[in-house]
CSV table of C-alpha atoms in Angstrom, one decimal:
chain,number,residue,atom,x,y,z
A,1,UNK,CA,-15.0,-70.0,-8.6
A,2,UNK,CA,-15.7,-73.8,-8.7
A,3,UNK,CA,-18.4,-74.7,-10.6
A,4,UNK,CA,-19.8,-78.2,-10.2
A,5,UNK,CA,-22.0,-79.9,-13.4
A,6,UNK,CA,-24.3,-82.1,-13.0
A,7,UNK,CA,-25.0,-84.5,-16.0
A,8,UNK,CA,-21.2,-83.1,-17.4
A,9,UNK,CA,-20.8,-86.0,-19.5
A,10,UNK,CA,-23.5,-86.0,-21.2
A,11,UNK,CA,-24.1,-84.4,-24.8
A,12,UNK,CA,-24.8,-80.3,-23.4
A,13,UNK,CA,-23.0,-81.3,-20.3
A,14,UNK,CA,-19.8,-82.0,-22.1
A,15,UNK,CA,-20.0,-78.8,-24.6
A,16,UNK,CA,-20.7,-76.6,-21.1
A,17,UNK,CA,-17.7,-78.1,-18.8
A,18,UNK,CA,-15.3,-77.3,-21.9
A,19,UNK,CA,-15.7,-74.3,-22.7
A,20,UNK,CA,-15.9,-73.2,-19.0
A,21,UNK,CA,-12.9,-74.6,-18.3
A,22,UNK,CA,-11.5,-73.1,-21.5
A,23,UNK,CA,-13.0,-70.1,-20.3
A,24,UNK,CA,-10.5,-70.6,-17.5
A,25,UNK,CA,-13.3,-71.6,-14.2
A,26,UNK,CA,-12.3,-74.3,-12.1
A,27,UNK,CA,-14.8,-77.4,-13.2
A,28,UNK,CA,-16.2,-80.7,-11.8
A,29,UNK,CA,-18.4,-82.7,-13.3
A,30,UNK,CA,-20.9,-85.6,-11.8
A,31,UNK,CA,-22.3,-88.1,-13.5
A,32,UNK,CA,-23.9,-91.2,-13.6
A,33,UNK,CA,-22.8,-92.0,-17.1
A,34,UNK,CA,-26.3,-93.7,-17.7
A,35,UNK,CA,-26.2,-91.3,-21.1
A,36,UNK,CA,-23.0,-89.4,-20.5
A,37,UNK,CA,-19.2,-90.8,-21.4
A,38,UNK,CA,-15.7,-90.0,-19.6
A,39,UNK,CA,-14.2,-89.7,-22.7
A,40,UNK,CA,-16.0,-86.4,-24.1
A,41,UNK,CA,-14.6,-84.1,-21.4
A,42,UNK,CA,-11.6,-82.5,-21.0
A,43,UNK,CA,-8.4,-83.7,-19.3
A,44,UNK,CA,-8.7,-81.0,-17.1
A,45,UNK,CA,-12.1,-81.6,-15.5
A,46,UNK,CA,-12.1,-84.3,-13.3
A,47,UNK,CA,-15.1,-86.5,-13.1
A,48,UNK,CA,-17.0,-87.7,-9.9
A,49,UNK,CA,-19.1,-91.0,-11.4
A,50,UNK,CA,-22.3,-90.7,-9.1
A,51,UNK,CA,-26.2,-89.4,-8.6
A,52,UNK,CA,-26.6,-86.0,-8.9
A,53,UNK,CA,-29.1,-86.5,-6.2
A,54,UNK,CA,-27.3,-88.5,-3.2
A,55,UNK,CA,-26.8,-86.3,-0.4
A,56,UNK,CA,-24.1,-87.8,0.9
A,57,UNK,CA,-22.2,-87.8,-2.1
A,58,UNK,CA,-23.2,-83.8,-3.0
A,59,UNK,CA,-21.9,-83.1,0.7
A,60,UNK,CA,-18.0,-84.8,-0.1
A,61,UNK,CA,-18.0,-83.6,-3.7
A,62,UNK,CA,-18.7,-80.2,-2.4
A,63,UNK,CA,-16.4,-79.8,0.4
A,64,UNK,CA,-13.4,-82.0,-1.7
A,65,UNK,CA,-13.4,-79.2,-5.0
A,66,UNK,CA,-14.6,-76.5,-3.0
A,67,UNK,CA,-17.4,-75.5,-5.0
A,68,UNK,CA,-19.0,-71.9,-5.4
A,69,UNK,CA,-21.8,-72.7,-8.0
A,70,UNK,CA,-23.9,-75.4,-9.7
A,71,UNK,CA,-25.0,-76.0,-13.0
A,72,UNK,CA,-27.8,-78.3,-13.0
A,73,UNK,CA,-28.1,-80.6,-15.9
A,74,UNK,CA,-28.4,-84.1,-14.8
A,75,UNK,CA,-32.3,-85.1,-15.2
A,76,UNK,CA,-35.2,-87.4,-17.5
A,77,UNK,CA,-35.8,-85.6,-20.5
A,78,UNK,CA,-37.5,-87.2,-23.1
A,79,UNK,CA,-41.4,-86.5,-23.3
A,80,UNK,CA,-42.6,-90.0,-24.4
A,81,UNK,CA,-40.9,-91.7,-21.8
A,82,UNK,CA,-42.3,-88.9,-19.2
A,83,UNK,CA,-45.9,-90.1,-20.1
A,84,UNK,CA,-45.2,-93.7,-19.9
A,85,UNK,CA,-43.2,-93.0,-16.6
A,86,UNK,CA,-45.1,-89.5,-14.9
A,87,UNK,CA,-44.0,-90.7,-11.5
A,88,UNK,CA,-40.2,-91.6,-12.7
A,89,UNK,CA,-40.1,-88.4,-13.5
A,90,UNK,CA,-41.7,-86.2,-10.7
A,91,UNK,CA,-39.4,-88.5,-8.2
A,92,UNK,CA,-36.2,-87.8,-10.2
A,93,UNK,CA,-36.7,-84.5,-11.4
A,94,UNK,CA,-38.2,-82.8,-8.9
A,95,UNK,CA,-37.7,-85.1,-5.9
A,96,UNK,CA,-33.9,-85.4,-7.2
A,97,UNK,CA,-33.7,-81.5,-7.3
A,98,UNK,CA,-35.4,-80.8,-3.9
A,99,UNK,CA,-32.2,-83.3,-2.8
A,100,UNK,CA,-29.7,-81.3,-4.6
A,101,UNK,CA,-30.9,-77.8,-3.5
A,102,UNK,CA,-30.3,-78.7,0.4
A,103,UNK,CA,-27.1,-79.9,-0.3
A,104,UNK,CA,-26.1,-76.6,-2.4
A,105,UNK,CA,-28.0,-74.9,0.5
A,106,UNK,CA,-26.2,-76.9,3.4
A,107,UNK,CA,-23.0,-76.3,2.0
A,108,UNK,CA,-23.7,-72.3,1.9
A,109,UNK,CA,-23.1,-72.1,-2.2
A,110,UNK,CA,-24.5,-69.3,-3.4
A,111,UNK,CA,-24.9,-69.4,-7.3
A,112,UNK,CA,-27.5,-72.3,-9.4
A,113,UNK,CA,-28.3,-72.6,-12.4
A,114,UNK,CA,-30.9,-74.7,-14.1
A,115,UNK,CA,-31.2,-76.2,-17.4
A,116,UNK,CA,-35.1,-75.9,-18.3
A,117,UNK,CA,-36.8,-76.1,-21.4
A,118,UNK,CA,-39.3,-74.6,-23.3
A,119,UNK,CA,-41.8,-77.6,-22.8
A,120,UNK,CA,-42.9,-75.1,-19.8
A,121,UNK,CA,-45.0,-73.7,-22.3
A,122,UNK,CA,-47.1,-76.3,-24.1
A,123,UNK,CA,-48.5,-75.1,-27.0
A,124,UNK,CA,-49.5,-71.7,-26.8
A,125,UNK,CA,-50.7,-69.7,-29.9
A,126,UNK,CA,-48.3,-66.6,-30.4
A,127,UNK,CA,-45.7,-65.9,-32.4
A,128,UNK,CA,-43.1,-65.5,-30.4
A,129,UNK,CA,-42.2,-67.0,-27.0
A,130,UNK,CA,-41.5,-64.6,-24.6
A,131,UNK,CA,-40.7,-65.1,-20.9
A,132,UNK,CA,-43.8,-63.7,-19.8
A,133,UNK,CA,-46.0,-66.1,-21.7
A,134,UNK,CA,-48.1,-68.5,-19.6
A,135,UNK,CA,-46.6,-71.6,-19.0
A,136,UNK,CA,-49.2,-74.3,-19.9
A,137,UNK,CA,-47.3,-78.0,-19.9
A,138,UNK,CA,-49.1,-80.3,-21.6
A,139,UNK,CA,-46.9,-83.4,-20.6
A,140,UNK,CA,-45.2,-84.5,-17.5
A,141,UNK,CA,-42.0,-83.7,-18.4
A,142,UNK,CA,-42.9,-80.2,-18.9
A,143,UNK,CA,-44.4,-80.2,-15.5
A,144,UNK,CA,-41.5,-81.6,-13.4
A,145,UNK,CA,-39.4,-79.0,-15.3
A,146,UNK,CA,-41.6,-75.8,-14.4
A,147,UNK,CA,-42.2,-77.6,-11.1
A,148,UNK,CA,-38.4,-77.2,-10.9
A,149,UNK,CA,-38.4,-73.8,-12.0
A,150,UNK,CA,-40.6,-73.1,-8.8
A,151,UNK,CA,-38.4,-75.0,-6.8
A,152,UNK,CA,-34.9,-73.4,-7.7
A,153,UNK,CA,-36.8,-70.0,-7.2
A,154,UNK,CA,-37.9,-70.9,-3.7
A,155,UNK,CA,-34.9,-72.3,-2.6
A,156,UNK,CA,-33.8,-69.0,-3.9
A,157,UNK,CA,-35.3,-66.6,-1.6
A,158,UNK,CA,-35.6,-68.9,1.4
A,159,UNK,CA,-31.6,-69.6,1.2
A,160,UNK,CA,-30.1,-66.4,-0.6
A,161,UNK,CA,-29.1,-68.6,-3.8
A,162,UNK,CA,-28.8,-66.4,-7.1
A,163,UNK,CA,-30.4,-68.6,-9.5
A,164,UNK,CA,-30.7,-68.3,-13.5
A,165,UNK,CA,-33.0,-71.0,-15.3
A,166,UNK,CA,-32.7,-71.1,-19.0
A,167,UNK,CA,-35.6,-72.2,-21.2
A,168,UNK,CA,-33.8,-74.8,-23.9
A,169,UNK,CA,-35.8,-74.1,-27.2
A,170,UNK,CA,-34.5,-77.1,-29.3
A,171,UNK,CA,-31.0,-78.4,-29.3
A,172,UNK,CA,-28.8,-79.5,-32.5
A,173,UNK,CA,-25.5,-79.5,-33.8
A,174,UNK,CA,-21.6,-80.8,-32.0
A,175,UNK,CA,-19.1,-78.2,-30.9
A,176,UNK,CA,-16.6,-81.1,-31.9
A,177,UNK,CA,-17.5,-84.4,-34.0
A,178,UNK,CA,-16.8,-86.5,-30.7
A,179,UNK,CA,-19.2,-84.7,-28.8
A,180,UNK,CA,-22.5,-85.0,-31.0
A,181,UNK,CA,-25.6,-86.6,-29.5
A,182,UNK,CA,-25.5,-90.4,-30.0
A,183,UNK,CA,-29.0,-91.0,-28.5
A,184,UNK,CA,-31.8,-91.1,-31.6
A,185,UNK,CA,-34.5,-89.0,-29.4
A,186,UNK,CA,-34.2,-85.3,-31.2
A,187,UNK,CA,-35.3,-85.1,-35.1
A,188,UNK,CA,-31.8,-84.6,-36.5
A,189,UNK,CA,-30.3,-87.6,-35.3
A,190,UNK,CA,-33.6,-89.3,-36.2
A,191,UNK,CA,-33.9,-88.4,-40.1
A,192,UNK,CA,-29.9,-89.5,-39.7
A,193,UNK,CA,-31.0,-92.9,-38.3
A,194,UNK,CA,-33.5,-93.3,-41.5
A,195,UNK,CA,-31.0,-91.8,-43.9
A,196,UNK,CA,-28.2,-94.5,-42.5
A,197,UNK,CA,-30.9,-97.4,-42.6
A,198,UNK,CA,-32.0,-96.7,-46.2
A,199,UNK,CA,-35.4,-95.2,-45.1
A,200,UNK,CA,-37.1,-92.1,-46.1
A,201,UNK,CA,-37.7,-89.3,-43.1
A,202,UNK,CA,-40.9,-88.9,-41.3
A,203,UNK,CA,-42.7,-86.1,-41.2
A,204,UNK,CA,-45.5,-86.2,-38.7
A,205,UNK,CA,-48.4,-84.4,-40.1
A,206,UNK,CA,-48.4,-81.9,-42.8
A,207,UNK,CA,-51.8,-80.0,-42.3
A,208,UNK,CA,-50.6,-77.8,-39.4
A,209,UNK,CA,-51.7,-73.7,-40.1
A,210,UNK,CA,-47.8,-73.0,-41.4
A,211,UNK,CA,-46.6,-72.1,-44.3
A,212,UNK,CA,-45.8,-75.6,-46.0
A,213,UNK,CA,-48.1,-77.3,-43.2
A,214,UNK,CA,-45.4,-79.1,-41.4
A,215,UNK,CA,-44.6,-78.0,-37.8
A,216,UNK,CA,-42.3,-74.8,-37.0
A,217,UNK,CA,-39.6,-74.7,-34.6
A,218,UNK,CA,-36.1,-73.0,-33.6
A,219,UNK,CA,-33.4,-74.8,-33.5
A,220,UNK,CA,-30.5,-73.7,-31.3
A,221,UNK,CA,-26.7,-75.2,-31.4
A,222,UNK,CA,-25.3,-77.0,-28.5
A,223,UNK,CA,-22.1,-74.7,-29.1
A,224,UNK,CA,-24.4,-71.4,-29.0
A,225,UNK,CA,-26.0,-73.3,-25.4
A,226,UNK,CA,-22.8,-73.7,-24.0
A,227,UNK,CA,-21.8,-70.0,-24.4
A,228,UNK,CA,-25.2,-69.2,-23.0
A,229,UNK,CA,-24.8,-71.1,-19.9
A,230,UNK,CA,-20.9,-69.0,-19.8
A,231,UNK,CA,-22.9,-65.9,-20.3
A,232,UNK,CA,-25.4,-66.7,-17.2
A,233,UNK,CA,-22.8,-68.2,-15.3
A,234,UNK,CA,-21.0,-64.5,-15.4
A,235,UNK,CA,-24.1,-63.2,-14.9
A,236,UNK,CA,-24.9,-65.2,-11.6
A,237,UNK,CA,-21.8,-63.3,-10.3
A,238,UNK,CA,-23.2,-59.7,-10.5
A,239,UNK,CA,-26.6,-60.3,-9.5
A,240,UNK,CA,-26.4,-61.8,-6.0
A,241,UNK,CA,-29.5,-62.3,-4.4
A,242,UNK,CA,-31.6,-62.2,-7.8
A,243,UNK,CA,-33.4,-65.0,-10.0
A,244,UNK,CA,-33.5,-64.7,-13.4
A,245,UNK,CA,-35.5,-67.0,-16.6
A,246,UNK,CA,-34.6,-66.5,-20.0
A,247,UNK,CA,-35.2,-68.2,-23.4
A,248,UNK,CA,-32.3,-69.9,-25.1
A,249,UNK,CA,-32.7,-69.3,-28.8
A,250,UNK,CA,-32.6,-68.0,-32.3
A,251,UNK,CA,-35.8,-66.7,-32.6
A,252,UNK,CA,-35.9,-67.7,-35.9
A,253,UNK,CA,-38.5,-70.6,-36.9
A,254,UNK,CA,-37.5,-73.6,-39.5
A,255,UNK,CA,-40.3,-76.1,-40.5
A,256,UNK,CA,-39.6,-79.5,-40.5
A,257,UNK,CA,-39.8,-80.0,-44.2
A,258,UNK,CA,-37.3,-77.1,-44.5
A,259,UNK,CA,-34.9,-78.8,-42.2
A,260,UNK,CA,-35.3,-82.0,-43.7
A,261,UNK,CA,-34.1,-80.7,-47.0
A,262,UNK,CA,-31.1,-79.2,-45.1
A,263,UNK,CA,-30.3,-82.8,-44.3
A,264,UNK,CA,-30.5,-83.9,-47.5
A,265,UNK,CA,-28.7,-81.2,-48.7
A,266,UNK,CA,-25.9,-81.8,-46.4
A,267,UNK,CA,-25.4,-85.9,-46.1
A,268,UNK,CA,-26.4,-85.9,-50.4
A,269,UNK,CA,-29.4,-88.2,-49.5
A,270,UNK,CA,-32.0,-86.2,-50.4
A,271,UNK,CA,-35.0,-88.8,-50.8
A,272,UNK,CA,-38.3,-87.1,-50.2
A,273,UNK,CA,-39.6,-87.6,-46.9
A,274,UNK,CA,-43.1,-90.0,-46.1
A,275,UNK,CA,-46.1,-88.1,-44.3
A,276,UNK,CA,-47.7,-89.7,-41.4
A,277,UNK,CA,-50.5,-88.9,-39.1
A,278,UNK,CA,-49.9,-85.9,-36.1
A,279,UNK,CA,-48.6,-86.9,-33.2
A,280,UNK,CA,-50.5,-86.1,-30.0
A,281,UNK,CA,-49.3,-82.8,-28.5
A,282,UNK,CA,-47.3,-81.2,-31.1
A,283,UNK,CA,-47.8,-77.6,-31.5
A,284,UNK,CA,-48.0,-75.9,-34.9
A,285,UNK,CA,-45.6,-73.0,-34.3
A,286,UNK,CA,-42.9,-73.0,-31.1
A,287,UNK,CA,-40.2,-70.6,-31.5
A,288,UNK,CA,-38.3,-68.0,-28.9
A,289,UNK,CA,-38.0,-64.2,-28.0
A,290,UNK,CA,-34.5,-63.9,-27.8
A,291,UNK,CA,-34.7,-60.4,-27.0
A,292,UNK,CA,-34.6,-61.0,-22.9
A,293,UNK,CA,-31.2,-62.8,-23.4
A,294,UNK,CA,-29.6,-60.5,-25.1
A,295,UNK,CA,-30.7,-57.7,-22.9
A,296,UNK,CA,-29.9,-59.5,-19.6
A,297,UNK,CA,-27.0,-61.8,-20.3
A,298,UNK,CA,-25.5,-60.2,-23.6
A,299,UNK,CA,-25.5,-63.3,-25.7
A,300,UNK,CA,-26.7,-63.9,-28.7
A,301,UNK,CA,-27.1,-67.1,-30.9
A,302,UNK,CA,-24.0,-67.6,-33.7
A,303,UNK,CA,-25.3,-70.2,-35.9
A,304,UNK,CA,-27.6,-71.5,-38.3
A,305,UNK,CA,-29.4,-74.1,-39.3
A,306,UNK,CA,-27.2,-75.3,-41.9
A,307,UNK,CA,-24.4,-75.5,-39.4
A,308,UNK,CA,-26.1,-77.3,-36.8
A,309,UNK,CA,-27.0,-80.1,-39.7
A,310,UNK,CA,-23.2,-80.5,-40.9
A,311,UNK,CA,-21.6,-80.4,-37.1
A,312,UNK,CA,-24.2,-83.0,-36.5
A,313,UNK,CA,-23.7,-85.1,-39.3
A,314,UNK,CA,-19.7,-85.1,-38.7
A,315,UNK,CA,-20.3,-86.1,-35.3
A,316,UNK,CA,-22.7,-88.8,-36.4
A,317,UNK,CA,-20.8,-90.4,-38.7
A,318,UNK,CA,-17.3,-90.2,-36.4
A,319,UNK,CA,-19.1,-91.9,-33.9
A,320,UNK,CA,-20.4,-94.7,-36.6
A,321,UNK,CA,-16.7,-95.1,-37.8
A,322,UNK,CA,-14.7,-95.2,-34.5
């Protein structure tokens, strides 16, 4: 097995193409390096610096490393941006995909993987998350992922491609201080960002029907994703011919107050956090049935909450001091 990873430079791209190549799988990653850097991955898996949507290039990288299987990670991802930008969006992520796909299919590779997200769901009003419920986006980059989802299925059945998607609830922590995220788009690095600058967090909206009012989430560690993605990337070898969507988390909620004390607990900064108004869109409650992962691919999240905060906050501040 070769397995190719697109966006493998990036922050999940990076944990994923180490630990499959500690795993021992032959690895290649493409990137772009628009967010990703050479530097985080191994010595051992080379990098191709390139779209993961130009046919041509799919075609050489393909036939050069032989590759048996794609993990699809490369793509636009942050939901403010995706209103701003809806047709940015819809031509990279899905146009770009639809590319990808009849490469993977020209080249007769038989095993995809996609990185979704839970943004396929919107807000819905349940407890839990399962995989069965409806998938209601409520902005475009929710759209272009379950649009995606669609796609990767299709090309699927039409091409005889065993395909997983996994449904990203949301994503913290560093499997290594020089991997962390450096962007400032998710809310632990952005409570670090305040914390560094000598502001007090943000907490947007403290009236929502939760327990302390503040929004509810699950929080899943990059190190935890990456041994998902291992998990399904076993599991695309015994199911040939099949398609499979699963949720990727804890199923355990944390309110934003809650991890903001976390944070203060951990960096010692524990100034008390400034309410503002809702943002539009936010749900009250979004967290995961895990059950369907553990059932289909045997994997089961590690860590907490209070370990995504410290891994984090190493990385941040390695990447601050170097």
């Amino acid at each position: 097995m070769t397995w190719l990873i697109t966006g493998g430079a990036g922050y999940i791209g990076a944990h994923v193409a180490r630990l499959m190549a500690d795993a021992g799988d032959e690895v290649v990653a493409l990137d772009d390096l628009s967010a990703g850097f050479p530097e985080r991955l191994p010595a051992t898996v080379p990098l191709v610096e390139g779209s993961a949507y130009d046919g041509q290039l799919l075609k050489r990288v393909f036939a050069e490393y032989d590759v048996t299987g794609v993990v699809h990670l490369a793509a636009r991802k942050q939901v403010a941006e995706s209103v701003a930008q809806p047709t940015r969006y819809y031509r990279e992520n899905v146009g770009g995909l639809a590319t990808l796909l009849e490469a993977v299919a020209g080249a007769g590779i038989g095993r995809f993987l996609l990185s979704s997200s839970a943004a396929v769901y919107g807000n819905p009003d349940v407890d839990l998350i399962t995989e069965a419920t409806p998938c209601l986006p409520v902005n475009p980059y929710g759209e272009t992922k379950l649009a995606d989802e669609w796609l990767v299925r299709a090309a699927g059945r039409a091409h005889g491609i065993t395909t997983v998607c996994l449904r990203y609830f949301n994503v913290a922590g560093a499997g290594a201080p020089e991997l962390a995220d450096t962007g400032v788009f998710n809310i632990v690095p952005m409570v670090f960002d305040r914390l560094t600058r000598g502001e007090a967090p943000r907490i947007f909206g403290d009236d929502y029907p939760t327990p302390d009012g503040t929004c509810v989430r699950d929080y899943i560690h990059v190190a935890d994703l990456a041994e998902a993605h291992l998990a399904a990337a076993r599991a695309l070898d015994t199911r040939a011919g099949s398609d499979l969507t699963v949720n990727i988390g804890r199923g355990e909620g944390v309110s934003v107050r809650e991890l903001i004390t976390v944070i203060g607990e951990v960096t010692g900064d524990r100034r008390a956090p400034v309410v503002e108004g809702r943002r539009p869109g936010d749900a009250p409650r979004a967290v995961a049935s895990a059950a369907r992962a553990a059932e289909e691919l045997g994997w089961t999240a590690r860590r907490g909450v209070r370990e995504m905060v410290e891994s984090a906050w190493q990385g941040w501040l390695h990447h601050r001091s170097s």
